[in-house]
Structures are given as structure tokens and as C-alpha cells.
Coordinates of C-alpha atoms in Angstrom, one line a residue:
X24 CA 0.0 0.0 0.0
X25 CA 1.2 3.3 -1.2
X26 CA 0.1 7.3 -0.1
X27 CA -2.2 8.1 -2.3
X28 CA -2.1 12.2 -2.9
X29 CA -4.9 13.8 -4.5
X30 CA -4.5 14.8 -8.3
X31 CA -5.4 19.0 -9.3
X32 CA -8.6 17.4 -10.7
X33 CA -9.6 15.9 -7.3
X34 CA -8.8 19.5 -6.0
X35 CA -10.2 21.7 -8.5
X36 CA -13.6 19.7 -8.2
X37 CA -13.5 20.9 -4.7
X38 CA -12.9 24.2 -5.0
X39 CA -15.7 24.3 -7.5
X40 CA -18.2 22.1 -5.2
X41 CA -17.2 24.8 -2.2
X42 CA -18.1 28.2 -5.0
X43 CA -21.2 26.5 -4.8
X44 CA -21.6 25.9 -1.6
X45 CA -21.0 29.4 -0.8
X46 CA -23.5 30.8 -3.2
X47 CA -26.0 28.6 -1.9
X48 CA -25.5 28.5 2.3
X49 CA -26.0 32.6 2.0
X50 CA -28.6 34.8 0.4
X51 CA -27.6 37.4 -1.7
X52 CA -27.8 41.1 0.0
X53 CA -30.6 43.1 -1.7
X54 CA -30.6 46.5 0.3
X55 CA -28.0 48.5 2.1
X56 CA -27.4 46.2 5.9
X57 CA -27.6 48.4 9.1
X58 CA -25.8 47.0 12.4
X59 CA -28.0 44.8 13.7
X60 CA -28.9 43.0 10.3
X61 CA -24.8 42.6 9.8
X62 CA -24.9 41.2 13.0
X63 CA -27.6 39.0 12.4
X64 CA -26.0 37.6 9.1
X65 CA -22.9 37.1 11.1
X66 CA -24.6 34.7 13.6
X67 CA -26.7 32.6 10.9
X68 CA -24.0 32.5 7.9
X69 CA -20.3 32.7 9.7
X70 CA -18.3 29.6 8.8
X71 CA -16.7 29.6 12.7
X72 CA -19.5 30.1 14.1
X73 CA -21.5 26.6 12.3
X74 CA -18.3 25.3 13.5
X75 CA -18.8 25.3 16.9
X76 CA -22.3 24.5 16.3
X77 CA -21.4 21.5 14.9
X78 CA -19.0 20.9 17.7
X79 CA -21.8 21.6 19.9
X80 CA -24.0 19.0 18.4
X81 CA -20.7 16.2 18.5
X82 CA -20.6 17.1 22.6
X83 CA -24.4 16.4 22.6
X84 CA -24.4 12.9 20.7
X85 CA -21.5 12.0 23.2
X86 CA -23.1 12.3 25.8
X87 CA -25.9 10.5 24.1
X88 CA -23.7 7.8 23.4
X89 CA -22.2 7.5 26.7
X90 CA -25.7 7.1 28.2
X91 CA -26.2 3.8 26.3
X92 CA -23.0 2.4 28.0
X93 CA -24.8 2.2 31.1
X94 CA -27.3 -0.3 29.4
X95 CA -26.5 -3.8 30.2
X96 CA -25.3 -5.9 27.5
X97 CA -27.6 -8.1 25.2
X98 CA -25.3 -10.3 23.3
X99 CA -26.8 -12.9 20.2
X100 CA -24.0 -15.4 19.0
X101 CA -24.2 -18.7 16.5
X102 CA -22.4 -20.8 14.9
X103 CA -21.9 -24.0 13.0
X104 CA -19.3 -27.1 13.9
X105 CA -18.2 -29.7 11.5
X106 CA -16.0 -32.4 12.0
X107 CA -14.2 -35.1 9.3
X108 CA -14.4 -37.5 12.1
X109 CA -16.4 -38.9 14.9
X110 CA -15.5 -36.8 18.6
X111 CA -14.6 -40.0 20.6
X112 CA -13.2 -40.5 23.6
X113 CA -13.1 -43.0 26.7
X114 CA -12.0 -43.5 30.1
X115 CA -9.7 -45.0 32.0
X116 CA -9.4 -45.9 36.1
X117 CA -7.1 -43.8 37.9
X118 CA -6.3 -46.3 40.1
X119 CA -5.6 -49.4 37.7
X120 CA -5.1 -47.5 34.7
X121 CA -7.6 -49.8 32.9
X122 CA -9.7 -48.8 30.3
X123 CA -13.6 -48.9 31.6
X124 CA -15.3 -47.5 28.8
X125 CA -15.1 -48.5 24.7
X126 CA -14.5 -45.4 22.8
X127 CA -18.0 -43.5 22.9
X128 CA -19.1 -40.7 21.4
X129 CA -21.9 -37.4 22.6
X130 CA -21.8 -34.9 19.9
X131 CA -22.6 -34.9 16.5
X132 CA -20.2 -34.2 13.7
X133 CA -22.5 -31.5 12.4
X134 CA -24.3 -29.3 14.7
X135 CA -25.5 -25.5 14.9
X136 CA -26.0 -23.7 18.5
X137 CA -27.1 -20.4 19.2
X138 CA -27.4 -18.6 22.7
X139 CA -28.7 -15.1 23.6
X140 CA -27.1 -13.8 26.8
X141 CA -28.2 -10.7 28.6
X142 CA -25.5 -9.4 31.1
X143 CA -24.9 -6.9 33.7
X144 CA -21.9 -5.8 35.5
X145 CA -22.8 -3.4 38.9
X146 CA -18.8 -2.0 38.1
X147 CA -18.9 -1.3 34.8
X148 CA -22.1 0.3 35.7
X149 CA -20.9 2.6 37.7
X150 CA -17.8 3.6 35.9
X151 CA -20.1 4.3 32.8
X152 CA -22.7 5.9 34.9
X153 CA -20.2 8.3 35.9
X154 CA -18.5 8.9 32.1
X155 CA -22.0 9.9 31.0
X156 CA -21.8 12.7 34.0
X157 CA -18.7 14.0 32.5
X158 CA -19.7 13.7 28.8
X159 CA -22.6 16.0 30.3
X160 CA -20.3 18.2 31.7
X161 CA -18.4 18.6 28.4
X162 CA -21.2 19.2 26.3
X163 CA -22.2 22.4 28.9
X164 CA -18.4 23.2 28.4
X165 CA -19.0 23.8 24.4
X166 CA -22.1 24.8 24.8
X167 CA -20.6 27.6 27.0
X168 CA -17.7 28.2 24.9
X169 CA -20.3 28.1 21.8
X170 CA -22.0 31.4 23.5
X171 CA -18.3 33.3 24.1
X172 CA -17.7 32.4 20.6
X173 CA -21.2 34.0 19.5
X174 CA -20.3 37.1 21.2
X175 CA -16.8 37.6 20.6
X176 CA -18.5 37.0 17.1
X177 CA -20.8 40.3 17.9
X178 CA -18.0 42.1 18.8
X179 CA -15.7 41.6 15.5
X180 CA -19.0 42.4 13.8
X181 CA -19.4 45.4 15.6
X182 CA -15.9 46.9 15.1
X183 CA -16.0 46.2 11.3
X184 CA -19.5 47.5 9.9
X185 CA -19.0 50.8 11.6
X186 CA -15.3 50.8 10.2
X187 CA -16.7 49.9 7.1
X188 CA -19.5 52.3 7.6
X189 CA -18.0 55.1 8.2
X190 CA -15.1 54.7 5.7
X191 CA -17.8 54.3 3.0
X192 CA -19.5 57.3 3.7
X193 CA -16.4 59.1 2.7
X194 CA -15.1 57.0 0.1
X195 CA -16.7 59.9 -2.4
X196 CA -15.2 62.5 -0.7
X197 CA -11.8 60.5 -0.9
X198 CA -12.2 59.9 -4.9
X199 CA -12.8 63.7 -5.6
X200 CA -10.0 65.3 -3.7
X201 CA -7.7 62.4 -5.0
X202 CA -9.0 63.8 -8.8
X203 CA -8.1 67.4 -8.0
X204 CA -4.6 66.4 -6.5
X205 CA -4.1 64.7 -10.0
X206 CA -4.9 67.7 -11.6
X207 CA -3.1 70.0 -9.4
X208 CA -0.1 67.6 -10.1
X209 CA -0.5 67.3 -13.6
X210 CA -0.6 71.4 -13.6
X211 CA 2.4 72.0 -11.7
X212 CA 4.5 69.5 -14.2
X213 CA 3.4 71.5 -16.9
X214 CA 5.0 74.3 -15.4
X215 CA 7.8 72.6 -14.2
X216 CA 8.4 72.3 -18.4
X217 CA 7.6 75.6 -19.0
X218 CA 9.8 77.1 -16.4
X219 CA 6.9 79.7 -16.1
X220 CA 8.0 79.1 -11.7
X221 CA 10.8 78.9 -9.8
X222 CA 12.2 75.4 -9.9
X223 CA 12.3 75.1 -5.8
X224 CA 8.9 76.1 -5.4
X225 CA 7.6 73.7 -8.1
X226 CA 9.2 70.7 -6.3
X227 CA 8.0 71.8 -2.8
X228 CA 4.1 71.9 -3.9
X229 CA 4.8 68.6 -5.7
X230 CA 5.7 67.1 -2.7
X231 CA 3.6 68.5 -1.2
X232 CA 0.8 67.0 -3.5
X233 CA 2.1 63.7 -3.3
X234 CA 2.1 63.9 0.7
X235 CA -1.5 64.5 0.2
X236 CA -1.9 61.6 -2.7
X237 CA -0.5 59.4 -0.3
X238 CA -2.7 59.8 2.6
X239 CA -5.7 59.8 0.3
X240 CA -4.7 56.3 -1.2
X241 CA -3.8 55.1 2.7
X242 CA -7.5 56.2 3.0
X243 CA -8.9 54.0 0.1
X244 CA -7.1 51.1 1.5
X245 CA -8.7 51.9 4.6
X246 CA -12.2 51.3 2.9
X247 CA -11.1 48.4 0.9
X248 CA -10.5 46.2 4.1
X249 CA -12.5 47.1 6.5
X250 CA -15.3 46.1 3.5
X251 CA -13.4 42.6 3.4
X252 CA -12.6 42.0 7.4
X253 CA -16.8 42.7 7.6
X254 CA -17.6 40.7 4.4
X255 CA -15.8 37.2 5.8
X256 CA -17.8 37.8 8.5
X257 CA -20.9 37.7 7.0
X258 CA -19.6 35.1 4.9
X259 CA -20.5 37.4 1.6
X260 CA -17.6 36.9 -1.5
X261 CA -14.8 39.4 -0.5
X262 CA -14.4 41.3 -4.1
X263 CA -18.1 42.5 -4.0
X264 CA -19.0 45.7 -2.0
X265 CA -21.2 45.4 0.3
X266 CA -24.2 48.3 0.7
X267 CA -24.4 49.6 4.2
X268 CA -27.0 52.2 5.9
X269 CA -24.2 54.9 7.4
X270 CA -26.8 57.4 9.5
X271 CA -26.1 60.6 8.7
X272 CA -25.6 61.6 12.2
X273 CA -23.1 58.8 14.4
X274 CA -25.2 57.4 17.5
X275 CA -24.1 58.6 20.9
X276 CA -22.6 56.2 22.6
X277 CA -24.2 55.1 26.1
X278 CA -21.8 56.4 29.5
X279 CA -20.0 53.8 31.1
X280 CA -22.4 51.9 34.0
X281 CA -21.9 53.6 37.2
X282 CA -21.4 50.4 39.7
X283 CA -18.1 49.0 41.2
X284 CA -15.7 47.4 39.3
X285 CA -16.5 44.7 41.8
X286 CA -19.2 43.9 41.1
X287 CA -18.7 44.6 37.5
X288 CA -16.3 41.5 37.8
X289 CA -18.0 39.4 39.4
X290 CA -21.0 39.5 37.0
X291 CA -18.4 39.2 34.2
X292 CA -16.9 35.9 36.0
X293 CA -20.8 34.4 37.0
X294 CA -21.1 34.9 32.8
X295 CA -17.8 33.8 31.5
X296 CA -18.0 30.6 29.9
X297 CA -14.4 29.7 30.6
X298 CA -14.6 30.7 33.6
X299 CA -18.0 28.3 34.8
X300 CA -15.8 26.2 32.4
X301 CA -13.2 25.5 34.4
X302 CA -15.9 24.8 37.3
X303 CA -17.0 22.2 35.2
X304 CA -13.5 20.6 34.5
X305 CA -13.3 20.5 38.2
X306 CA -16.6 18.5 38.1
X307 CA -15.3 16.8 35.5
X308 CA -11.8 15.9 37.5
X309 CA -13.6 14.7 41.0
X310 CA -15.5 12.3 38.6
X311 CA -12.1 11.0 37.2
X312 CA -10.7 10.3 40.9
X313 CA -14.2 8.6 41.7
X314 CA -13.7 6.4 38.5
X315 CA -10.1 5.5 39.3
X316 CA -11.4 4.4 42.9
X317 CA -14.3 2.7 41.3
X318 CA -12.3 0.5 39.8
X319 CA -10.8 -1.0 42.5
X320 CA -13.1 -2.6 43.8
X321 CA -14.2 -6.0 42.6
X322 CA -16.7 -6.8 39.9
X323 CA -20.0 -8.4 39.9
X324 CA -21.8 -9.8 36.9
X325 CA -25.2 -10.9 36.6
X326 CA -26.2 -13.0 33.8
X327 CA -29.0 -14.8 32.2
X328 CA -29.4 -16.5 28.5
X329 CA -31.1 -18.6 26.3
X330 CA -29.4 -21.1 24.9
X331 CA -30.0 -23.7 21.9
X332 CA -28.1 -26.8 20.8
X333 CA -28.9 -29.1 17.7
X334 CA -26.7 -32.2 19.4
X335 CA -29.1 -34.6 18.9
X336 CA -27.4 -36.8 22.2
X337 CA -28.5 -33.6 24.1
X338 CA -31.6 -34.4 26.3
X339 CA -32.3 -30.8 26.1
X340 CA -31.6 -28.6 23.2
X341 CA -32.8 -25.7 24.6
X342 CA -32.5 -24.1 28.2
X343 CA -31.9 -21.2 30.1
X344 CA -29.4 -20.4 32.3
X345 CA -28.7 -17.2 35.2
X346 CA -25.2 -17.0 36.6
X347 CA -23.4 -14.6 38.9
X348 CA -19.9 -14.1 38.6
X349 CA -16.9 -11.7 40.9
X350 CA -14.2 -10.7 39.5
X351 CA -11.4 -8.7 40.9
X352 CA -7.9 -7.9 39.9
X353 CA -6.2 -7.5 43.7
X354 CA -2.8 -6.6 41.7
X355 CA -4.4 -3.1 41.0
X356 CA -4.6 -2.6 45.0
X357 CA -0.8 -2.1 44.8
X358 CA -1.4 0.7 42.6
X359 CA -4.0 2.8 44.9
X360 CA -0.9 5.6 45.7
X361 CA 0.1 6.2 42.3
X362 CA -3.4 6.5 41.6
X363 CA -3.9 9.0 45.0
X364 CA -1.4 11.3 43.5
X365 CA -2.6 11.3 40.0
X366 CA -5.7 12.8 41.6
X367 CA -4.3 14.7 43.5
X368 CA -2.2 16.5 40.6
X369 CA -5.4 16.3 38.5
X370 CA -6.8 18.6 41.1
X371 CA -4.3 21.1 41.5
X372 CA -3.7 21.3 37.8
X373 CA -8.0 22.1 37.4
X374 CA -7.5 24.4 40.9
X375 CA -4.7 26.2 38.4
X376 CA -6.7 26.6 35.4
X377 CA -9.3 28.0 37.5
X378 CA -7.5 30.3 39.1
X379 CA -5.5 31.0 35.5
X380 CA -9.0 31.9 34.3
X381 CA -10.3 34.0 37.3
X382 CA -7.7 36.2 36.6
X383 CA -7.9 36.4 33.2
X384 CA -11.4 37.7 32.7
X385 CA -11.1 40.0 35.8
X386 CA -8.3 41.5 33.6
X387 CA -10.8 41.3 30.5
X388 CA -13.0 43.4 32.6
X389 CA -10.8 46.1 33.9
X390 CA -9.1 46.4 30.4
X391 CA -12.5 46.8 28.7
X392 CA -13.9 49.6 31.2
X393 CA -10.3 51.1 30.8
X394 CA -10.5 51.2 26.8
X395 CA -13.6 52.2 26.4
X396 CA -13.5 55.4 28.9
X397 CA -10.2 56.4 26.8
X398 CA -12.1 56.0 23.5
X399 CA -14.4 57.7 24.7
X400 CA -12.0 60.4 25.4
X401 CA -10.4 59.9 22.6
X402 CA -13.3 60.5 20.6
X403 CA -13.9 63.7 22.1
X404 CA -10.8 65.0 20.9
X405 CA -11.2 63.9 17.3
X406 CA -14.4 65.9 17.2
X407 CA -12.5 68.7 18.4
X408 CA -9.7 68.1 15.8
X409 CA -12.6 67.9 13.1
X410 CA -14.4 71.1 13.6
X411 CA -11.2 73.3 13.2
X412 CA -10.0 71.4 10.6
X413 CA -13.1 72.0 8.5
X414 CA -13.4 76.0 9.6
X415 CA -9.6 76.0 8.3
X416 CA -10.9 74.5 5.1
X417 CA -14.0 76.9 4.7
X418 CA -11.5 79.7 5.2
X419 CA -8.8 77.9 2.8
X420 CA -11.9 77.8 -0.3
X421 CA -12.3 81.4 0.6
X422 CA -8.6 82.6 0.4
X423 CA -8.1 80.7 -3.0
X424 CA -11.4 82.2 -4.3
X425 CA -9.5 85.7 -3.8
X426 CA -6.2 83.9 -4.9
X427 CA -4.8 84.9 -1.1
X428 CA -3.3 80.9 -0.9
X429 CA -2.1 78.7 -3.7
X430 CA -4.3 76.2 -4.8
X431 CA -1.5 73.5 -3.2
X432 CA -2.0 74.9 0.4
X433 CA -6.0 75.3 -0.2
X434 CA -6.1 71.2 -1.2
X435 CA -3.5 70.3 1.3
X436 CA -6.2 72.3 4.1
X437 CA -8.5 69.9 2.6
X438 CA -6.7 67.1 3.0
X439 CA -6.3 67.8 6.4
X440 CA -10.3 68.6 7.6
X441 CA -11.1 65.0 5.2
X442 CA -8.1 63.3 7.1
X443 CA -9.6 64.6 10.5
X444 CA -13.5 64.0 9.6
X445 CA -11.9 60.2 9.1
X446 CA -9.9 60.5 12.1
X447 CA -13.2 61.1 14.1
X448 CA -15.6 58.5 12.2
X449 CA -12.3 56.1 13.1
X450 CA -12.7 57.5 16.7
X451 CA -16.3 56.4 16.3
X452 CA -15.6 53.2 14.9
X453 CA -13.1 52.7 18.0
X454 CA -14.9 53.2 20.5
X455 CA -17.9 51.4 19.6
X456 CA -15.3 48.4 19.3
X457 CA -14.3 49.4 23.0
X458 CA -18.3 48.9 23.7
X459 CA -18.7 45.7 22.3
X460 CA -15.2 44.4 23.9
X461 CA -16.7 46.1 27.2
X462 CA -20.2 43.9 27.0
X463 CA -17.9 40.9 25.5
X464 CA -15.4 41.4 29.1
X465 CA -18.9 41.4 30.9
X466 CA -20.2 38.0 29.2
X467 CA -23.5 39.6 27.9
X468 CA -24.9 37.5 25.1
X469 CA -28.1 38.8 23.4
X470 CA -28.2 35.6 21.1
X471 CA -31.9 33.8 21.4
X472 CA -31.3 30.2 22.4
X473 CA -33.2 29.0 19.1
X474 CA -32.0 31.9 17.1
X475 CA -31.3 29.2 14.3
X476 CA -35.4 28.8 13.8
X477 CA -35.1 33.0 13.1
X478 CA -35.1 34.6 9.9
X479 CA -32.1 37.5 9.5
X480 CA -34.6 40.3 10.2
X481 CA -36.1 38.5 13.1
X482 CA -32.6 37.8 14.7
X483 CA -31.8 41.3 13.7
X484 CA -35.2 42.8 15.7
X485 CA -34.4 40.5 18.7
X486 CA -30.5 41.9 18.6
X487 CA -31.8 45.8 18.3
X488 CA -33.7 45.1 21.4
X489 CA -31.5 44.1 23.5
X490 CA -28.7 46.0 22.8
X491 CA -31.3 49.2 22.5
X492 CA -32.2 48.3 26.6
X493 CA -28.2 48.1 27.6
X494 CA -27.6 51.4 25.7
X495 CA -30.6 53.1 27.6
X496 CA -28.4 51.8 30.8
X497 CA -29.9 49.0 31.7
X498 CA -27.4 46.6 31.7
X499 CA -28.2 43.3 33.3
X500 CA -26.1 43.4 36.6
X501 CA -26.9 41.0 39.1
X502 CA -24.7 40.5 41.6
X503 CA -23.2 36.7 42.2
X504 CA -23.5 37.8 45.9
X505 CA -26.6 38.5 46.4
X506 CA -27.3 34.7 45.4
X507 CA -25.5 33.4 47.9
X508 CA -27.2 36.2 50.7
X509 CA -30.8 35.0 48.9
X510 CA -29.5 31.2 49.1
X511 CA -28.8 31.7 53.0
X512 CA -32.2 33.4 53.6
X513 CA -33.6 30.6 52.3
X514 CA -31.5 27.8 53.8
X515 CA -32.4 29.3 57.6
X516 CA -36.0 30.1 56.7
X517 CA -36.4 26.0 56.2
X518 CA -34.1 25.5 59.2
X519 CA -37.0 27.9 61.2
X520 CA -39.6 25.6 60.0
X521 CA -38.3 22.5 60.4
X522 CA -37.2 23.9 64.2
X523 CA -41.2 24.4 64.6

């Protein structure tokens, strides 16, 4: 047997099966996509995100499947015997040595026999009894990291539509002032050949020019990826622009929620599906230590069948039979502190990853609240920035009108007010990545359970609603504590009645 690699028409019949594919899994956008419809798209047609879906549904047939260990076992078995000769034997006295039988025989050449045997063993039992508690486990793990993934997925959305948004709304702005650069370049060559200016000057406003070129084509770029980075997100072909509703007027952002950091993180850590996670692995690792002890112990077997025989010297061909059988390997006892400190590392080792993770999304939350207050302040800034950039502009269009400033410095003062209106839509775009990395740090998932069953404007209404409520400042934080104060009100309110 030889590797067998695959030949380019083996591979190009893929690559033309997956054009398909693609065409077919997504429908074609018909009208420009606001936020929460990206958003929406993202969650029903991202290629990740049926992933872990899939991944999801593996975890739940797992489990399934570990469930049906704990069945006992119903076993059917036949067969056929043939012989060339007779099976004969005979016997002899131990005592003489003599032979007291003639050579006698109690089984047929040819025979069939068939049994059915249903069996049970109380060990096995319980070691598959607790594997199915762990395969349960697991699947709440992926489905837990299935819901981070759907709102990291949020986020990245997020960040690129209003990147894309934004960037769009100026492209036009971008293409004209790049057109009158040309010209202006194209003028000042002409005389450059005319010597109709001094040579020094000419080269300074062509540089000048070409400063301004440059930034223009850095902005164009700037359009042409944010459209891709949001396209393979909504899983739409990355060479086709993508129609998106950019309001005229940016949405304020909401103010950053007003409670402790404390208990900011401790709602982020009660939401964090690494973090309940790693509570699980724990779960998961006191299971493993019960199994290893488990099978220690000795194992019992009950059994029953149903047997058949076509021996025709059989008085019965048929019968039942029931049997209990122990069986128990003592040579694994010797193993018990090997298998103590196994646990015992397994345990510090979860205990680590735990504590790994604790700290991790505490940091999430404090660097989210932290980057979102400076975008925020950031932001501000920009929009300062912009508005005296565009006054300088007003007043540039003016001077040239009069011919006070050369048409160089009057495009250059354009330059700048476009590059700062960018700089503030980029502000914008920033900070309402900073947002969605602030609800991500705080584990809020507006998803639907069954958003699969949704249609994209459905899931998109369902999205706007939420996120409209969290905007208004109503964010959903309950504090992990005041479970455990409501838990112990409860626990000594039974301990009253019971007392009675």
C-alpha cells in the first residue's frame, strides 16, 4: 500500500463544489445592511460560528452515546461445527489405569448452536454511569464556549460594519480630492516644463501634492478592508462591496455603568464561559478520581441467556441459564498511591486553570472599562480636531477664491479637515469596538437560544432590542453575591420551619 495524494482534478472539483456551496449557504444582499442585520448575518452564515455549532451537536451525541453504555449488554451469538471425524473419547481408572469405557461418542459431527445472553456488570455500571456525568459536563463546556464564541463574534461584527460604515460614507469625498490632487499635479508639471516658476517652489508643492496623494490612497485602502474584514464575517464573497445604511448623524454612545468594578467582575466571572468552564473541568476531575477508585473494587456480573443446541445426544436442546460471577484484579490494589497522587495532581492542575481563568477575565473586565473610557475620550478629541479642521478648510476655499493661498495649500487644508473627519468616524468606529469588547469582558450575550429557527430580520429585531435596553443603561447586573445572601435566607427560613 502506497500514499495516495490527490490529483489538481480531485482539487479543482473541490474548489468548484465549495463556489457552490458558498453561493447557496448565503442569500444574496438586496438592500443596504444596518448593524443589527450585519450582526444577524454574522450569527446565521459565519463559517466559525457553524463550526462550533457542529462541535456543539458532536458534545451532545457524546453524551448520548455515553448514556447507552450504562445499558447492560444483550449479546446474540451462532455458529456451525463440523468435524471429518467422529469426537470419541473413553476413560480409563485412575487407580488401575484400565480402560472402563469402549470409545463413545456425545456430539454430532455437524451441529449448529445459538445462545442469547443478557448481562450486567454493577462495576462497569458505575464507571459508565459516571462517564455519561462528564460527557454531560463537556457538552455544557461547548455549549458555554459556543456562546463566548457567539459574542466575541458580535464584537468583531461590531468593530467592522461601523469601520466599514464610516469609511464608505467618505469614500466619495476621498475619490474627488484624490481627482483634483491629479490635476493640481498634472498642472504643476506642466509648469515645471515651462519654467513659467521657480524650480524650488515647483518641487515643494509637488511634494507636497504627493504627501496628500498618499494619505488619500492610505485612506482608500482603509475602505477596501474594513469592507473585506466585515464581508468574511458575514460570509458574503470578499471582491463585492457590500451596501451599508451609514446614518447621517453617528449614534451617541451610552456612559459607562456607574457600579463598582467589583461587582462589574463578578458578574463578568458568573457569565464567563471559561470561567463556569473550568468549574466544570473541576466537576469533571472529581469524577475521574471517583472512577479510578471505582475500579478497584471487585466486579460483579449478573447474567441470564437462552441457549439452543442441535446435538441430537442432548436431552435438552434448549435451556436457560442465570449466573453470577466476581471478579477482581487485587494486583491493582498495589497501585492505589500512584493512583492517590494522579488525583491529587489532576486537582491542582483544574485548581490552576481555574484560578488561570479567574484572573484572566477580571483582567478582560478592567481592560475593557479602561478602553472604552479612553475611546471615549479619545473621541472627544477627534471631534474637536474635526471642527477646526473644517473651519480652516472653509476659510482655505475662501482665500483661493480671492487667490490669497495657492491652490496647493488650499487642497493640502482639505486634505487635512477630510483626514480629521476620518480621524473622528475612526474615533467612532473605536470606540464602539471598545463597547462591544466592554459587554464581551462582561459575558452579555443577546443571542436567542433558538435563534437558528429566526429569519435575518427576526434575529436582527431580537438583537436591536436588547442592545437598545443596555444602551438606555440597563445593563443586566446582578450581583453573584446576592445569590449566595438570597440562598442563606432561604437555607435558615427552612431551618426555622423545620425547628417548629
Amino acid at each position: 500500500m502506497q500514499p495516495e495524494p490527490l490529483d489538481r482534478q480531485d482539487i479543482a472539483t473541490a474548489i468548484q463544489s465549495d463556489e457552490m456551496l458558498f453561493e447557496q449557504m448565503t442569500p444574496a444582499i438586496t438592500e443596504p445592511l444596518n448593524l443589527n442585520q450585519a450582526m444577524a448575518r454574522a450569527l446565521k452564515y459565519n463559517l466559525d460560528n457553524r463550526v462550533k455549532l457542529m462541535e456543539q451537536a458532536l458534545a451532545e451525541q457524546s453524551f448520548n452515546l455515553a448514556k447507552m453504555d450504562m445499558l447492560p449488554v444483550l449479546a446474540a451469538n451462532a455458529g456451525f461445527t463440523s468435524r471429518n471425524n467422529e469426537d470419541a473419547s473413553s476413560s480409563e481408572n485412575v487407580r488401575t489405569g484400565v480402560q472402563s469405557l469402549a470409545q463413545s461418542t456425545s456430539v454430532d459431527k455437524d451441529r449448529t448452536d445459538a445462545d442469547l445472553r443478557l448481562s450486567w456488570n454493577v462495576l462497569d455500571f458505575g464507571v459508565s454511569y459516571l462517564k455519561a456525568k462528564q460527557e454531560a459536563d463537556r457538552f455544557l463546556i461547548v455549549k458555554n464556549a459556543r456562546r463566548d464564541i457567539m459574542a466575541k463574534l458580535l464584537q468583531q461584527t461590531r468593530s467592522a460594519y461601523w469601520k466599514a460604515a464610516v469609511t464608505q460614507k467618505l469614500k466619495p469625498r476621498i475619490d474627488a480630492l484624490l481627482i483634483d490632487t491629479e490635476k493640481a499635479l498634472a498642472q504643476l508639471d506642466q509648469i515645471q516644463r515651462e519654467r513659467l516658476r521657480a524650480p524650488l517652489d515647483v518641487l515643494q508643492e509637488q511634494r507636497q501634492l504627493l504627501s496628500i496623494m498618499r494619505n488619500l490612497k492610505s485612506l482608500q485602502r482603509s475602505v477596501e478592508t474594513s469592507q473585506i474584514e466585515l464581508a468574511s464575517l458575514i460570509n458574503q464573497a470578499p471582491n463585492v462591496e457590500i451596501p451599508l445604511q451609514a446614518p447621517s448623524e453617528l449614534p451617541e454612545l451610552p456612559p459607562l455603568p456607574s457600579n463598582d468594578l467589583d461587582v462589574l467582575e463578578r458578574v463578568a466571572l458568573a457569565n464567563s464561559g471559561e470561567y463556569v468552564g473550568q468549574l466544570y473541568n473541576a466537576r469533571i476531575a472529581q469524577r475521574e478520581a471517583r472512577k479510578s477508585m471505582v475500579r478497584l473494587l471487585p466486579g460483579l456480573e449478573f447474567s441470564y441467556s437462552a441457549n439452543y443446541d442441535s446435538n441430537s445426544y442432548l436431552y435438552n436442546d434448549t435451556w436457560a441459564q442465570a449466573g453470577v460471577r466476581v471478579s477482581w484484579n487485587i494486583f491493582r490494589l498495589f497501585a492505589i498511591d500512584e493512583i492517590k497522587a494522579q488525583n491529587e495532581a489532576r486537582d491542582q492542575m483544574v485548581e490552576a486553570r481555574r484560578l488561570a481563568s479567574n484572573m484572566a477575565t477580571l483582567a478582560r473586565v478592567n481592560l475593557g472599562w479602561q478602553q472604552y473610557h479612553n475611546s471615549l475620550d479619545s473621541l472627544a478629541i477627534a471631534q474637536r480636531f474635526q471642527a477646526l479642521d473644517e473651519q480652516i478648510a472653509d476659510f482655505s476655499k475662501q482665500a483661493r477664491a480671492s487667490r490669497a493661498i495657492s491652490g496647493t495649500q488650499s487642497l493640502l487644508n482639505q486634505a487635512k479637515a477630510l483626514n480629521s473627519v476620518l480621524s473622528n468616524s475612526l474615533a467612532y468606529a473605536d470606540a464602539q469596538d471598545a463597547y462591544g469588547g466592554f459587554l464581551f469582558s462582561l459575558g452579555f450575550n443577546p443571542v436567542p437560544e433558538d435563534y437558528q429557527r429566526y429569519d435575518v430580520d427576526t434575529l436582527a429585531s431580537n438583537l436591536d432590542a436588547s442592545f437598545r435596553q443596555w444602551s438606555g443603561g440597563s445593563l443586566p447586573l446582578q450581583d453573584p453575591a446576592l445569590w449566595l445572601e438570597a440562598q442563606s435566607e432561604t437555607t435558615q427560613a427552612q431551618d426555622g420551619q423545620a425547628s417548629l
